[in-house]
Coordinates of C-alpha atoms and ligand atoms in Angstrom, one line a residue:
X388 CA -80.5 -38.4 -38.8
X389 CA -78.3 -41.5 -37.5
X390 CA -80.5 -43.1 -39.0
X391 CA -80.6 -41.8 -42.4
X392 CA -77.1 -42.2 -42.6
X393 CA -76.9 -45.8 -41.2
X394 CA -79.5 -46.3 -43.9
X395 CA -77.2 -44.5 -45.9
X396 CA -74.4 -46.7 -45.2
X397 CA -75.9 -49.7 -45.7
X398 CA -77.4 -48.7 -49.0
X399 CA -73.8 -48.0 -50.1
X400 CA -72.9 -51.1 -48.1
X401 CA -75.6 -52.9 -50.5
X402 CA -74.6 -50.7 -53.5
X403 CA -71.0 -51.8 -53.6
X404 CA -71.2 -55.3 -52.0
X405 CA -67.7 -54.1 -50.4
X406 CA -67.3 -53.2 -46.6
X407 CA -66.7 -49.8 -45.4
X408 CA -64.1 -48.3 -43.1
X409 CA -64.3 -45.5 -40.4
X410 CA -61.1 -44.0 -39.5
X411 CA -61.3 -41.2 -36.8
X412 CA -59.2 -38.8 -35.1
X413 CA -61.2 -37.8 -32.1
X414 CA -60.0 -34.5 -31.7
X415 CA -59.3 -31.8 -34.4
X416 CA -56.5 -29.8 -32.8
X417 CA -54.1 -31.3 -30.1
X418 CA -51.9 -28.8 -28.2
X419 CA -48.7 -29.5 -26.9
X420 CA -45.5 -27.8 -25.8
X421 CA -42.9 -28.1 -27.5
X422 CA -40.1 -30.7 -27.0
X423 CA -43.0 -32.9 -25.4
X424 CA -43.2 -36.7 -26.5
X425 CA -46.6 -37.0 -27.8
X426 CA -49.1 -39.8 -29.2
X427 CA -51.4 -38.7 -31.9
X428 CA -54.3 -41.0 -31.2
X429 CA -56.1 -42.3 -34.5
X430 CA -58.9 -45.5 -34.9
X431 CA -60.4 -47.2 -37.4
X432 CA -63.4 -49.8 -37.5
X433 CA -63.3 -52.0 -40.7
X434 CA -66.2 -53.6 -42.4
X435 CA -68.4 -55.3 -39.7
X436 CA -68.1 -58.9 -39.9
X437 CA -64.6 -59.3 -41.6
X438 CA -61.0 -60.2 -40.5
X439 CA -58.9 -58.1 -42.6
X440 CA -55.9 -59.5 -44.1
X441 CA -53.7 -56.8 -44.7
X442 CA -53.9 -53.7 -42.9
X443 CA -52.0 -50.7 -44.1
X444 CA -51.9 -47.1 -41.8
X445 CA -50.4 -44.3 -43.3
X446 CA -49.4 -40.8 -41.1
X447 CA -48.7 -37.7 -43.3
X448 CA -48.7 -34.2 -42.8
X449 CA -49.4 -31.0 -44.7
X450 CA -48.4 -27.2 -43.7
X451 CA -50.6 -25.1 -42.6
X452 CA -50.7 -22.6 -45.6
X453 CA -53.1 -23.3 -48.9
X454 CA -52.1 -25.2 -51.3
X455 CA -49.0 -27.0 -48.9
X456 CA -48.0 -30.2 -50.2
X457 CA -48.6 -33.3 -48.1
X458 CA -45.2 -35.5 -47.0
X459 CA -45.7 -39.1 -45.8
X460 CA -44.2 -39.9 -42.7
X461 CA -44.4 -43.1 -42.1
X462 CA -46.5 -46.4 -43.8
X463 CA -47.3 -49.1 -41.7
X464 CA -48.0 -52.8 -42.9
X465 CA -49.9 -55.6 -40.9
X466 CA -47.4 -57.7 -42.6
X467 CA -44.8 -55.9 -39.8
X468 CA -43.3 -53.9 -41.4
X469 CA -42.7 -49.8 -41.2
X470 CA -41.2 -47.1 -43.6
X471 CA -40.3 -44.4 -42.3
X472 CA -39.5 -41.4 -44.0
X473 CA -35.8 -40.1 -43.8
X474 CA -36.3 -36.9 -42.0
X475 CA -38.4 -38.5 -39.3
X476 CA -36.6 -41.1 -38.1
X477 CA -35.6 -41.8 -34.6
X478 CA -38.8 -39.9 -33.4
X479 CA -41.4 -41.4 -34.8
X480 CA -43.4 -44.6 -34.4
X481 CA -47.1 -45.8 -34.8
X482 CA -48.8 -48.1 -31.9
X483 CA -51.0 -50.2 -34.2
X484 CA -53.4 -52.4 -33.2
X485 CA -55.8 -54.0 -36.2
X486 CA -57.9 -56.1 -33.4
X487 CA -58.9 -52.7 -31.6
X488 CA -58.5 -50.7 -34.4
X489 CA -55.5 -48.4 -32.8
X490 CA -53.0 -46.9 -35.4
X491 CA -51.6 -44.1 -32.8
X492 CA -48.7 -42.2 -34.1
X493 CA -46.0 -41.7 -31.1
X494 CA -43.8 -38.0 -32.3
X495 CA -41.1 -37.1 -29.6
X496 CA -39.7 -33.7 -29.0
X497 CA -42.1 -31.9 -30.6
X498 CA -40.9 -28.6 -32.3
X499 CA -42.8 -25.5 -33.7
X500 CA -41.7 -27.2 -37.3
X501 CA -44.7 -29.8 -36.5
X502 CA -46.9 -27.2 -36.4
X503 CA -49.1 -29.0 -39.4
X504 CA -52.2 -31.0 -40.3
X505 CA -51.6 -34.7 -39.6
X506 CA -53.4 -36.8 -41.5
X507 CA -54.2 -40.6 -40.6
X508 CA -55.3 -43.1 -43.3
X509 CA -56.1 -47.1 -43.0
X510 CA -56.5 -49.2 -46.1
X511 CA -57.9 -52.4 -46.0
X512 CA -57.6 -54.4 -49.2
X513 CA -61.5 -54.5 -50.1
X514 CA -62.7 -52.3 -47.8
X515 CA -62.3 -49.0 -49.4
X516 CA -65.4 -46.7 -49.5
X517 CA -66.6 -45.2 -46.2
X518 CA -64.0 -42.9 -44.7
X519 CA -60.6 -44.7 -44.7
X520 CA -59.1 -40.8 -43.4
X521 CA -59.3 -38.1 -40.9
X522 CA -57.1 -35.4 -40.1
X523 CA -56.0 -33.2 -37.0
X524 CA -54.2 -30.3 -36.3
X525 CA -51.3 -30.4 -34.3
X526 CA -50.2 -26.4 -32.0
X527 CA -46.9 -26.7 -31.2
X528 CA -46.9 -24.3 -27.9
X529 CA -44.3 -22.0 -27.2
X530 CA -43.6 -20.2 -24.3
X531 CA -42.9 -16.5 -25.2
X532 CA -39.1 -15.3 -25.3
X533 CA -38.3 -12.6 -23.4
X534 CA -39.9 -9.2 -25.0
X535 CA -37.6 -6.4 -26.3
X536 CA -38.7 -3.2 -25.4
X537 CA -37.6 -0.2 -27.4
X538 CA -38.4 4.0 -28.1
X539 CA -39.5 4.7 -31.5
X540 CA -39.1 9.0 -32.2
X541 CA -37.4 11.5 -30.0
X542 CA -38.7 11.7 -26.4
X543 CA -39.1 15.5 -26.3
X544 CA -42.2 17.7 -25.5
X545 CA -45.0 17.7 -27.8
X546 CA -43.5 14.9 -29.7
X547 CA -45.7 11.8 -30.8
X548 CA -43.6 8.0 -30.3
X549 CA -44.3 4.7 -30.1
X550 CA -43.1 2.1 -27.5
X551 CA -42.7 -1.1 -29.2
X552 CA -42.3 -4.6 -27.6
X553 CA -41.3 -8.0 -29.3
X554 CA -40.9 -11.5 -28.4
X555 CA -38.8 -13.1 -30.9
X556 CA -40.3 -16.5 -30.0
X557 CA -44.1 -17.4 -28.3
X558 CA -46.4 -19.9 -29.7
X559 CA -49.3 -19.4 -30.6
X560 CA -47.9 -16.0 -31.1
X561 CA -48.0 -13.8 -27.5
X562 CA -50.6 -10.9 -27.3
X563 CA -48.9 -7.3 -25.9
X564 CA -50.0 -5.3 -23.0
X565 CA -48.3 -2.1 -21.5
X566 CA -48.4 -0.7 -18.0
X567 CA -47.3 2.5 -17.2
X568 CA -46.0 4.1 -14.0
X569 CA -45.7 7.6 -13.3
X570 CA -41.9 8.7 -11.7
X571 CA -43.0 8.4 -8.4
X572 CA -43.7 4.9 -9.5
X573 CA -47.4 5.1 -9.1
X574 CA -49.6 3.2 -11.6
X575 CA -50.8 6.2 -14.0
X576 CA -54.6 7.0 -16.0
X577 CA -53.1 6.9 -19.7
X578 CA -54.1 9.6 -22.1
X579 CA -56.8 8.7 -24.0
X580 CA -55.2 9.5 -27.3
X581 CA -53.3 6.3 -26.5
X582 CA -53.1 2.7 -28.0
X583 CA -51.8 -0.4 -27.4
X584 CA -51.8 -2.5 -30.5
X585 CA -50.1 -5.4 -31.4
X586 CA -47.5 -4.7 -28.6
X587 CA -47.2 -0.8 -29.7
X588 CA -48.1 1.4 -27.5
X589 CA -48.0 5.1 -29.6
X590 CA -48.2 8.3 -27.3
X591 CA -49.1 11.6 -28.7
X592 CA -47.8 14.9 -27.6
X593 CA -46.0 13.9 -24.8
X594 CA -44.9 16.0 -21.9
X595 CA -43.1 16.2 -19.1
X596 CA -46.2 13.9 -17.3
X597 CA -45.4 11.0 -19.9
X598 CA -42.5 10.0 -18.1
X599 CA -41.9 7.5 -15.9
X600 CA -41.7 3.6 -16.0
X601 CA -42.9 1.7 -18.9
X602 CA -43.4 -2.4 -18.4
X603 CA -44.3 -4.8 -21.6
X604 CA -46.3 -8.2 -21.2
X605 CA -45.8 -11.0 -23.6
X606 CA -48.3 -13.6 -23.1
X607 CA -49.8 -16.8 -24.3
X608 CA -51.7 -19.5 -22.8
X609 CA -48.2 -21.2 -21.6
X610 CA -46.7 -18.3 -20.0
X611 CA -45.9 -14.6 -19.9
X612 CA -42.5 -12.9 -20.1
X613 CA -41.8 -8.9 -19.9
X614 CA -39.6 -6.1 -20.6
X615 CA -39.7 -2.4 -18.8
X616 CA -38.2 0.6 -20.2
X617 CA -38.0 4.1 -18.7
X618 CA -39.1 7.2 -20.4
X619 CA -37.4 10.2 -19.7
X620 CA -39.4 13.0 -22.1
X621 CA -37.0 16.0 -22.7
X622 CA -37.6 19.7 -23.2
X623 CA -36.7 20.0 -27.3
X624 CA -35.4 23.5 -26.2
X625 CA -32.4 22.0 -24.2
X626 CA -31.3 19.8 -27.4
X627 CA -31.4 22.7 -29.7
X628 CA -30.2 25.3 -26.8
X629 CA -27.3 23.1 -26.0
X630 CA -26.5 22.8 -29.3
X631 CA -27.0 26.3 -30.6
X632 CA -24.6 27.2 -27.4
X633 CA -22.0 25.1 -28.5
X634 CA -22.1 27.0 -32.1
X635 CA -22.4 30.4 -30.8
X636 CA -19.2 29.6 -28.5
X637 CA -17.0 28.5 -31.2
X638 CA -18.2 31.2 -33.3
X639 CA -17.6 33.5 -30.9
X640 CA -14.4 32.2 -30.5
X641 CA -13.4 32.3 -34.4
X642 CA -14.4 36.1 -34.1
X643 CA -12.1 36.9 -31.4
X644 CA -9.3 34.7 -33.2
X645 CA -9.9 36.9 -36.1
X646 CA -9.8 40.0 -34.0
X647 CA -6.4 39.1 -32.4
X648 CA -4.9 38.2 -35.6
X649 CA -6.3 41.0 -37.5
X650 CA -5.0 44.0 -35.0
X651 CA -1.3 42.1 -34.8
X652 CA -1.4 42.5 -38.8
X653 CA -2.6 45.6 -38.8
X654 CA -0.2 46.6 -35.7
X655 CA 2.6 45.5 -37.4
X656 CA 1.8 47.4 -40.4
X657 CA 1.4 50.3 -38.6
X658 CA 5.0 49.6 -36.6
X659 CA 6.3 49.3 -40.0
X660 CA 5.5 52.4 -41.3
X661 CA 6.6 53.9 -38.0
X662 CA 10.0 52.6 -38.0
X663 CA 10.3 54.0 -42.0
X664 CA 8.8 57.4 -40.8
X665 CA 10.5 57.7 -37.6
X666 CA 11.6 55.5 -35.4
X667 CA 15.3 56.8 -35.4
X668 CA 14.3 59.6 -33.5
X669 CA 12.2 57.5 -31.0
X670 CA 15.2 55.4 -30.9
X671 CA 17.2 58.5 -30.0
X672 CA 14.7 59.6 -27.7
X673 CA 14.6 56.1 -26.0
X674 CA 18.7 56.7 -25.7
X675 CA 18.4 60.7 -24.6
X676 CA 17.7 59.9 -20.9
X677 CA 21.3 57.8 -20.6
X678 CA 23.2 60.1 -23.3
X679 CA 22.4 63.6 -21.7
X680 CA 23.2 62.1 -17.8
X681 CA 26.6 61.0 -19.2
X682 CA 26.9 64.5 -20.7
X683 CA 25.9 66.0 -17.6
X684 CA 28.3 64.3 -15.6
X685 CA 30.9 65.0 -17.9
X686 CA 29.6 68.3 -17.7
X687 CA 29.8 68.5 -14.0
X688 CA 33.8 68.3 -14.1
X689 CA 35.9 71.4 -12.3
X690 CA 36.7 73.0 -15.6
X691 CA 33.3 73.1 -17.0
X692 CA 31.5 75.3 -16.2
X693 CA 31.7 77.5 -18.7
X694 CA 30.2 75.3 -21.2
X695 CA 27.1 75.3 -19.4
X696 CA 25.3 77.2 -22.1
X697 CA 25.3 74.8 -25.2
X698 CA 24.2 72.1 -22.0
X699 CA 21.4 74.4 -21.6
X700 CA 20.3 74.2 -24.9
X701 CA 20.7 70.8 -24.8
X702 CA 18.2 70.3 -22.5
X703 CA 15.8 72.8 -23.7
X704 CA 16.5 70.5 -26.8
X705 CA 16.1 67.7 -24.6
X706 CA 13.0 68.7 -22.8
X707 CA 11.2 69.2 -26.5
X708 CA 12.5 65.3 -26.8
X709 CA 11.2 64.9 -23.4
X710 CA 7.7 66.0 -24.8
X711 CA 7.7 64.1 -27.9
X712 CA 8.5 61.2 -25.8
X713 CA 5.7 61.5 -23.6
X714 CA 3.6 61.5 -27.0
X715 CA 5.6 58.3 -27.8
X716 CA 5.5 56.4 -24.6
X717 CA 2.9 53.8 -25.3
X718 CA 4.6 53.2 -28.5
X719 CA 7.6 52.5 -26.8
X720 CA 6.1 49.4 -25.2
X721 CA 6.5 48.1 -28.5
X722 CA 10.0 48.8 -28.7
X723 CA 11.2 46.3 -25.9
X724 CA 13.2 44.5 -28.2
X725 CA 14.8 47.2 -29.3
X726 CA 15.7 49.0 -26.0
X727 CA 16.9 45.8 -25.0
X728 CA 19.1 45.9 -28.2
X729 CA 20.1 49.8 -26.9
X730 CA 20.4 48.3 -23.3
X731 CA 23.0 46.5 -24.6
X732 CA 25.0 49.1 -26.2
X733 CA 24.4 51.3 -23.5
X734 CA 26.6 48.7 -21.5
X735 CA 29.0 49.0 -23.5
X736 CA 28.9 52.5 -23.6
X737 CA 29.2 52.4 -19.8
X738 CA 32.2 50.2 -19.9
X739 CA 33.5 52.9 -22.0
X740 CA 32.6 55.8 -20.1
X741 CA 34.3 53.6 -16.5
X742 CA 37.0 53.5 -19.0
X743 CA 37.3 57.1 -19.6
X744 CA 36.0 58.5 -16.3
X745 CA 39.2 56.1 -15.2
X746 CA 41.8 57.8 -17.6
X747 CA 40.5 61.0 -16.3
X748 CA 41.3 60.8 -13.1
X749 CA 44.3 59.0 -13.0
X750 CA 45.8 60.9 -16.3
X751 CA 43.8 64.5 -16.4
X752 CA 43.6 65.4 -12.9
X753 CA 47.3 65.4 -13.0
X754 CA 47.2 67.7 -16.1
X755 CA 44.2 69.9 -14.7
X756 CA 46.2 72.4 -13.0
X757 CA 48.4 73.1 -15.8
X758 CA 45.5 73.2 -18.4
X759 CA 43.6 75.5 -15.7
X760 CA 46.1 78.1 -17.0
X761 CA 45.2 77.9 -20.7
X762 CA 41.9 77.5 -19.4
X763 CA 41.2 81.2 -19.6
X764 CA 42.2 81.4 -23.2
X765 CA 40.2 78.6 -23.9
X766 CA 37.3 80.5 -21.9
X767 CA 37.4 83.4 -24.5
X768 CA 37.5 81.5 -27.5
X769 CA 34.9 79.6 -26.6
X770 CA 32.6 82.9 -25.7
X771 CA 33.7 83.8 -29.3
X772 CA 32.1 80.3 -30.3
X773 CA 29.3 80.9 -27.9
X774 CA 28.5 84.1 -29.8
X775 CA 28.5 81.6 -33.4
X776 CA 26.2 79.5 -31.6
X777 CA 24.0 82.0 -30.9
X778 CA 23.4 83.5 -34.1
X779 CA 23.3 79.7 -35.2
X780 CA 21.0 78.9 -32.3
X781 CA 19.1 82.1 -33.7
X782 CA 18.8 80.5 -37.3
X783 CA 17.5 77.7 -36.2
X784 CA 14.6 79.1 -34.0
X785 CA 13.7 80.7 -37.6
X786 CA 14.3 77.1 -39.3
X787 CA 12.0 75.4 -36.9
X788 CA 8.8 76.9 -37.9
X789 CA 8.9 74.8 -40.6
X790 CA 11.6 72.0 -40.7
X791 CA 11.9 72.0 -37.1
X792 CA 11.6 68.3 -36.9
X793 CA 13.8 67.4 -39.9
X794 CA 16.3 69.4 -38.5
X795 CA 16.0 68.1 -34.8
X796 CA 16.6 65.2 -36.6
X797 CA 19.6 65.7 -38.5
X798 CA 20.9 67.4 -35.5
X799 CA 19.5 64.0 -33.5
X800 CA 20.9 61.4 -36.1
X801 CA 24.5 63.3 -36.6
X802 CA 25.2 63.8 -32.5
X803 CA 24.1 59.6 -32.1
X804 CA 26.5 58.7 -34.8
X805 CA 28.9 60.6 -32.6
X806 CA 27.8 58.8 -29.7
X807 CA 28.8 55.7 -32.0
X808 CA 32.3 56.9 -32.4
X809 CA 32.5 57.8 -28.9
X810 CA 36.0 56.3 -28.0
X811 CA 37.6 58.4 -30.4
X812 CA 37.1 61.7 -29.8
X813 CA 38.4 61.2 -26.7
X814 CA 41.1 59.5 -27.2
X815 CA 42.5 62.9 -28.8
X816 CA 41.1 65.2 -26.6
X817 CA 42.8 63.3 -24.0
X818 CA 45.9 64.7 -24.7
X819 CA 45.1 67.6 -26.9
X820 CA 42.0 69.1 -25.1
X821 CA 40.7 69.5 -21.6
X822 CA 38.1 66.8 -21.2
X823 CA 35.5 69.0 -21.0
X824 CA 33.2 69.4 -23.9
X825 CA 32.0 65.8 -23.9
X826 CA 28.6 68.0 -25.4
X827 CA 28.0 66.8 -28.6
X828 CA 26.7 69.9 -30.3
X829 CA 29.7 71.9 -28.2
X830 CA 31.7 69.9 -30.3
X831 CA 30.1 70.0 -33.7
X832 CA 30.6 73.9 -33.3
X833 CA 34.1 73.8 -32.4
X834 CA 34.6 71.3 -35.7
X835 CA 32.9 74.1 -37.2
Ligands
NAG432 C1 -39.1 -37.9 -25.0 O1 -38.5 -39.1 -25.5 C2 -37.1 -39.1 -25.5 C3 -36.6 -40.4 -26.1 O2 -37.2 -40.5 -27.3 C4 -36.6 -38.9 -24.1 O3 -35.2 -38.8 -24.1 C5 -37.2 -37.6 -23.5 O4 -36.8 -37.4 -22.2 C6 -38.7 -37.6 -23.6 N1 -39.2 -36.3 -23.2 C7 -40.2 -36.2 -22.4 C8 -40.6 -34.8 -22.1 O5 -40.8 -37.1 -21.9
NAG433 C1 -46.1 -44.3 -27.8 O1 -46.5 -43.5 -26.7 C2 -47.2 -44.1 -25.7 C3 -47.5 -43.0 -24.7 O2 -48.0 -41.8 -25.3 C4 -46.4 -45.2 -25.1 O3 -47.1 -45.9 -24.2 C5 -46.0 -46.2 -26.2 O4 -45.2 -47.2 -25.8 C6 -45.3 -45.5 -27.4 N1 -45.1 -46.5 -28.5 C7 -43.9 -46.5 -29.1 C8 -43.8 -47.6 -30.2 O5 -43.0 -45.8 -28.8
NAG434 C1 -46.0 4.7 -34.4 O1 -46.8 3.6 -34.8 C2 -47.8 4.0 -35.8 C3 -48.6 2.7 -36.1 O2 -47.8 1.6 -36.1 C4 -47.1 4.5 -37.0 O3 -48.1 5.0 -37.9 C5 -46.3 5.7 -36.6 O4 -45.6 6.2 -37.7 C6 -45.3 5.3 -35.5 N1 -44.6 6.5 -35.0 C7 -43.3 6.5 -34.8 C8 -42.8 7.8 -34.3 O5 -42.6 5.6 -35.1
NAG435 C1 -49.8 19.4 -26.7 O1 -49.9 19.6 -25.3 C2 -49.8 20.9 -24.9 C3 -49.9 21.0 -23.4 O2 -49.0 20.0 -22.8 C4 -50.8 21.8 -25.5 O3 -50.7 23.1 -25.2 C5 -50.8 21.6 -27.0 O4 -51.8 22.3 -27.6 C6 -50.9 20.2 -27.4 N1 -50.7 20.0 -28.8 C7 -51.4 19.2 -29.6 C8 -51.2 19.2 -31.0 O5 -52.3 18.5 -29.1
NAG436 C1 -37.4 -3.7 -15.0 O1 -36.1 -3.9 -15.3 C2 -35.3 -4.1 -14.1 C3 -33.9 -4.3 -14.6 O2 -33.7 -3.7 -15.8 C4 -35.7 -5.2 -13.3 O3 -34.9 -5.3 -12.1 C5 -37.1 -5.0 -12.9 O4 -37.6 -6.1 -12.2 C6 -38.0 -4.8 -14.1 N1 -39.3 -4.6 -13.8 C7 -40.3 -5.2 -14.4 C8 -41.7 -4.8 -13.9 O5 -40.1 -6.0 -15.3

């Protein structure tokens, strides 16, 4: 076979009548790291038996990709002098020798952009055909960066995700391996349904078991970096509980809100009507207690006691009010405001009645004995009166089957508008009458 193309050669040799130059590379890929200062070693043998005149060594490079278009680098001449191309100066330089046929190409700080084909050709002026080129490839190494290690999908049971793991640098490009260990940090058997591809590790149907500590190897034939990641696989039903909890709350919530607001709406409604319908006679009935004990201490003076009847049926009157009161008295927590209101003019009614008890004593006692005289006559007519009353008394048991309330009412409203005008009724019957019949509807007969 050497022989052949020796023979081959030398008929070409023969053919042409020209010499014929070997240039050789003596590798085909060179590895190197990158930011390494590096010699690209290239020879050539000329014609045997000639002294070249001019020698001429070219360094180029092409990508890696098809079709890449080549970019000269440098050109060296014998005559001693080198172009070099723009973008490569300062790190570039060729050691050429013609006598030993050396036309090395020095590259410092390599970086993964001279990751090409580099391409060394010698031209000797008449001796052009054998093989004035040969090429190499040139791996700029990388050492991988640091991986990222991430979750793809949700880690909840029965779910299917993918651990993922990335160097953003490593050249030749890093492979990917995962290792797993369980939470008690023991290395782990891995589910068969399990890959690793690519630095991707997908897990299918994950439980409870999956998690634990995940660690990611980047690694090339310079070195090997990693990333870890810790897997904590959730029950789905605590996502969606906790979140269909935190609905139902404020939903529960808005239905109580609605509740409250409702029933005050409808309450005061309902108050409203009250208060059209009857709330003066609760009022009165919220007054009665206070009215009839100043009555009946009024009542209680020496020259009263014959007025005890209409006092009677005051407070069989009274009593009936006490009844309907007990009917109103969870109502009447409603009507704080408004007993307040009454508290007030029950004050005032007090000072009044301080006032009055006061004039009594000092002025009235005085004039008791000598009214105790006419008190007799007084006596009689008011037994007359009593006698009125009763037949009154008498028509109003028949009234009350069927307007019993209205009347009470009436009878109600008229005797607390005379409670209103209080004062003045007795500042006549200070000096004109014996103090006595402080009883409202006593009174209303005898105006009668
Ligand atoms: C490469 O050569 C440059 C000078 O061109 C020098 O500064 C640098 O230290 C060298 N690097 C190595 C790794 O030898
Ligand atoms: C080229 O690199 C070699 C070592 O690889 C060194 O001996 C030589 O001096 C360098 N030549 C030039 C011109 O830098
Ligand atoms: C996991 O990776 C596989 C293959 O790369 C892909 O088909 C699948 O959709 C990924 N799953 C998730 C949850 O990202
Ligand atoms: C997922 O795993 C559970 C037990 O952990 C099993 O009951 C279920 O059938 C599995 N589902 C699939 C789709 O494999
Ligand atoms: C995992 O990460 C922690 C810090 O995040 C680190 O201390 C530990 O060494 C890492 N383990 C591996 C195996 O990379």
């Amino acid at each position: 076979m050497e022989g052949g193309i020796s023979s081959l050669t030398l008929l070409c040799l023969v053919l042409s009548g020209v010499g014929a130059i070997q240039v050789v590379i003596p590798k085909d890929v060179y590895e190197y790291a990158r930011g390494d200062n590096i010699t690209l070693p290239c020879t050539f043998t000329p014609k045997p038996g000639s002294t070249p005149s001019l020698v001429i060594v070219s360094w180029s490079v092409e990508g890696l990709e098809a079709g890449a278009e080549e970019h000269l680098i440098l050109t060296y001449y014998s005559t001693g002098v080198t172009d070099i191309t723009q973008i490569y100066e300062g790190r570039v330089s060729v050691d050429v020798n013609i006598g030993t046929g050396k036309a090395n190409l020095n590259l410092s700080s390599i970086t993964l952009a001279d990751n090409k084909i580099f391409k060394c050709l010698v031209q000797i002026p008449g001796d052009e055909d054998g093989k004035p080129l040969d090429t190499a490839r040139l791996v700029v190494l990388v050492a991988p960066s640091t991986p990222i290690c991430k979750i793809q999908g949700k880690a909840e049971y029965g779910q299917n995700i993918n651990l993922t793991c990335v160097s953003e640098e490593g050249s030749p490009p890093p492979t990917y391996s995962w290792e797993s260990r369980d939470v008690r940090n023991m290395p782990r058997v891995p589910d068969p349904r399990t890959t690793d591809r690519g630095g991707i590790l997908s897990l299918y149907n994950i439980s409870k078991d999956t998690s634990g500590f995940y660690t990611c190897t980047s690694r090339n034939k310079i070195r090997a970096a990693s990333c870890n990641i810790t897997l904590a696989v959730m029950p789905p039903s605590m996502n969606i509980g906790s979140t269909a909890g935190i609905i139902a709350a404020v939903a529960g919530l808005l239905v109580i809100l609605i509740i409250i607001i409702y029933c005050c709406c409808c309450r005061k409604k309902k108050e409203d009507e009250e208060y059209a319908m009857g709330v003066r006679e609760e009022e009165y009935h919220d007054k009665e207690p206070n009215g009839k004990s100043h009555r009946a201490e009024d009542a209680r003076s020496p020259d009263d006691s014959s007025v005890r009847s209409p006092d009677d049926r005051y407070e069989e009157r009274s009593e009936r009010g006490n009844d309907r009161r007990r009917d109103y008295d969870d109502r009447r927590s409603d009507y704080d405001d408004r007993r307040s209101d009454f508290d007030d003019r029950r004050s005032d009614y007090d000072d009044r009645r301080r006032d009055y008890d006061d004039r009594r004593r000092d002025d009235h006692r005085k004039d008791y004995n000598d009214r105790r005289s006419d008190y007799d006559d007084r006596r009689s007519d008011y037994d007359d009166r009593r006698d009125r009353y009763s037949d009154r008394n008498e028509r109003y048991d028949d009234n009350r089957h069927y307007d019993d309330e209205r009347r009470y009412n009436d009878q109600r409203d008229r005797r607390y508008d005379d409670n209103d005008h209080y004062d003045e009724p007795y500042d006549d019957r200070d000096h004109d009458r014996p103090p006595v019949p402080n009883n409202k509807p006593a009174r209303r007969d005898y105006d009668d």
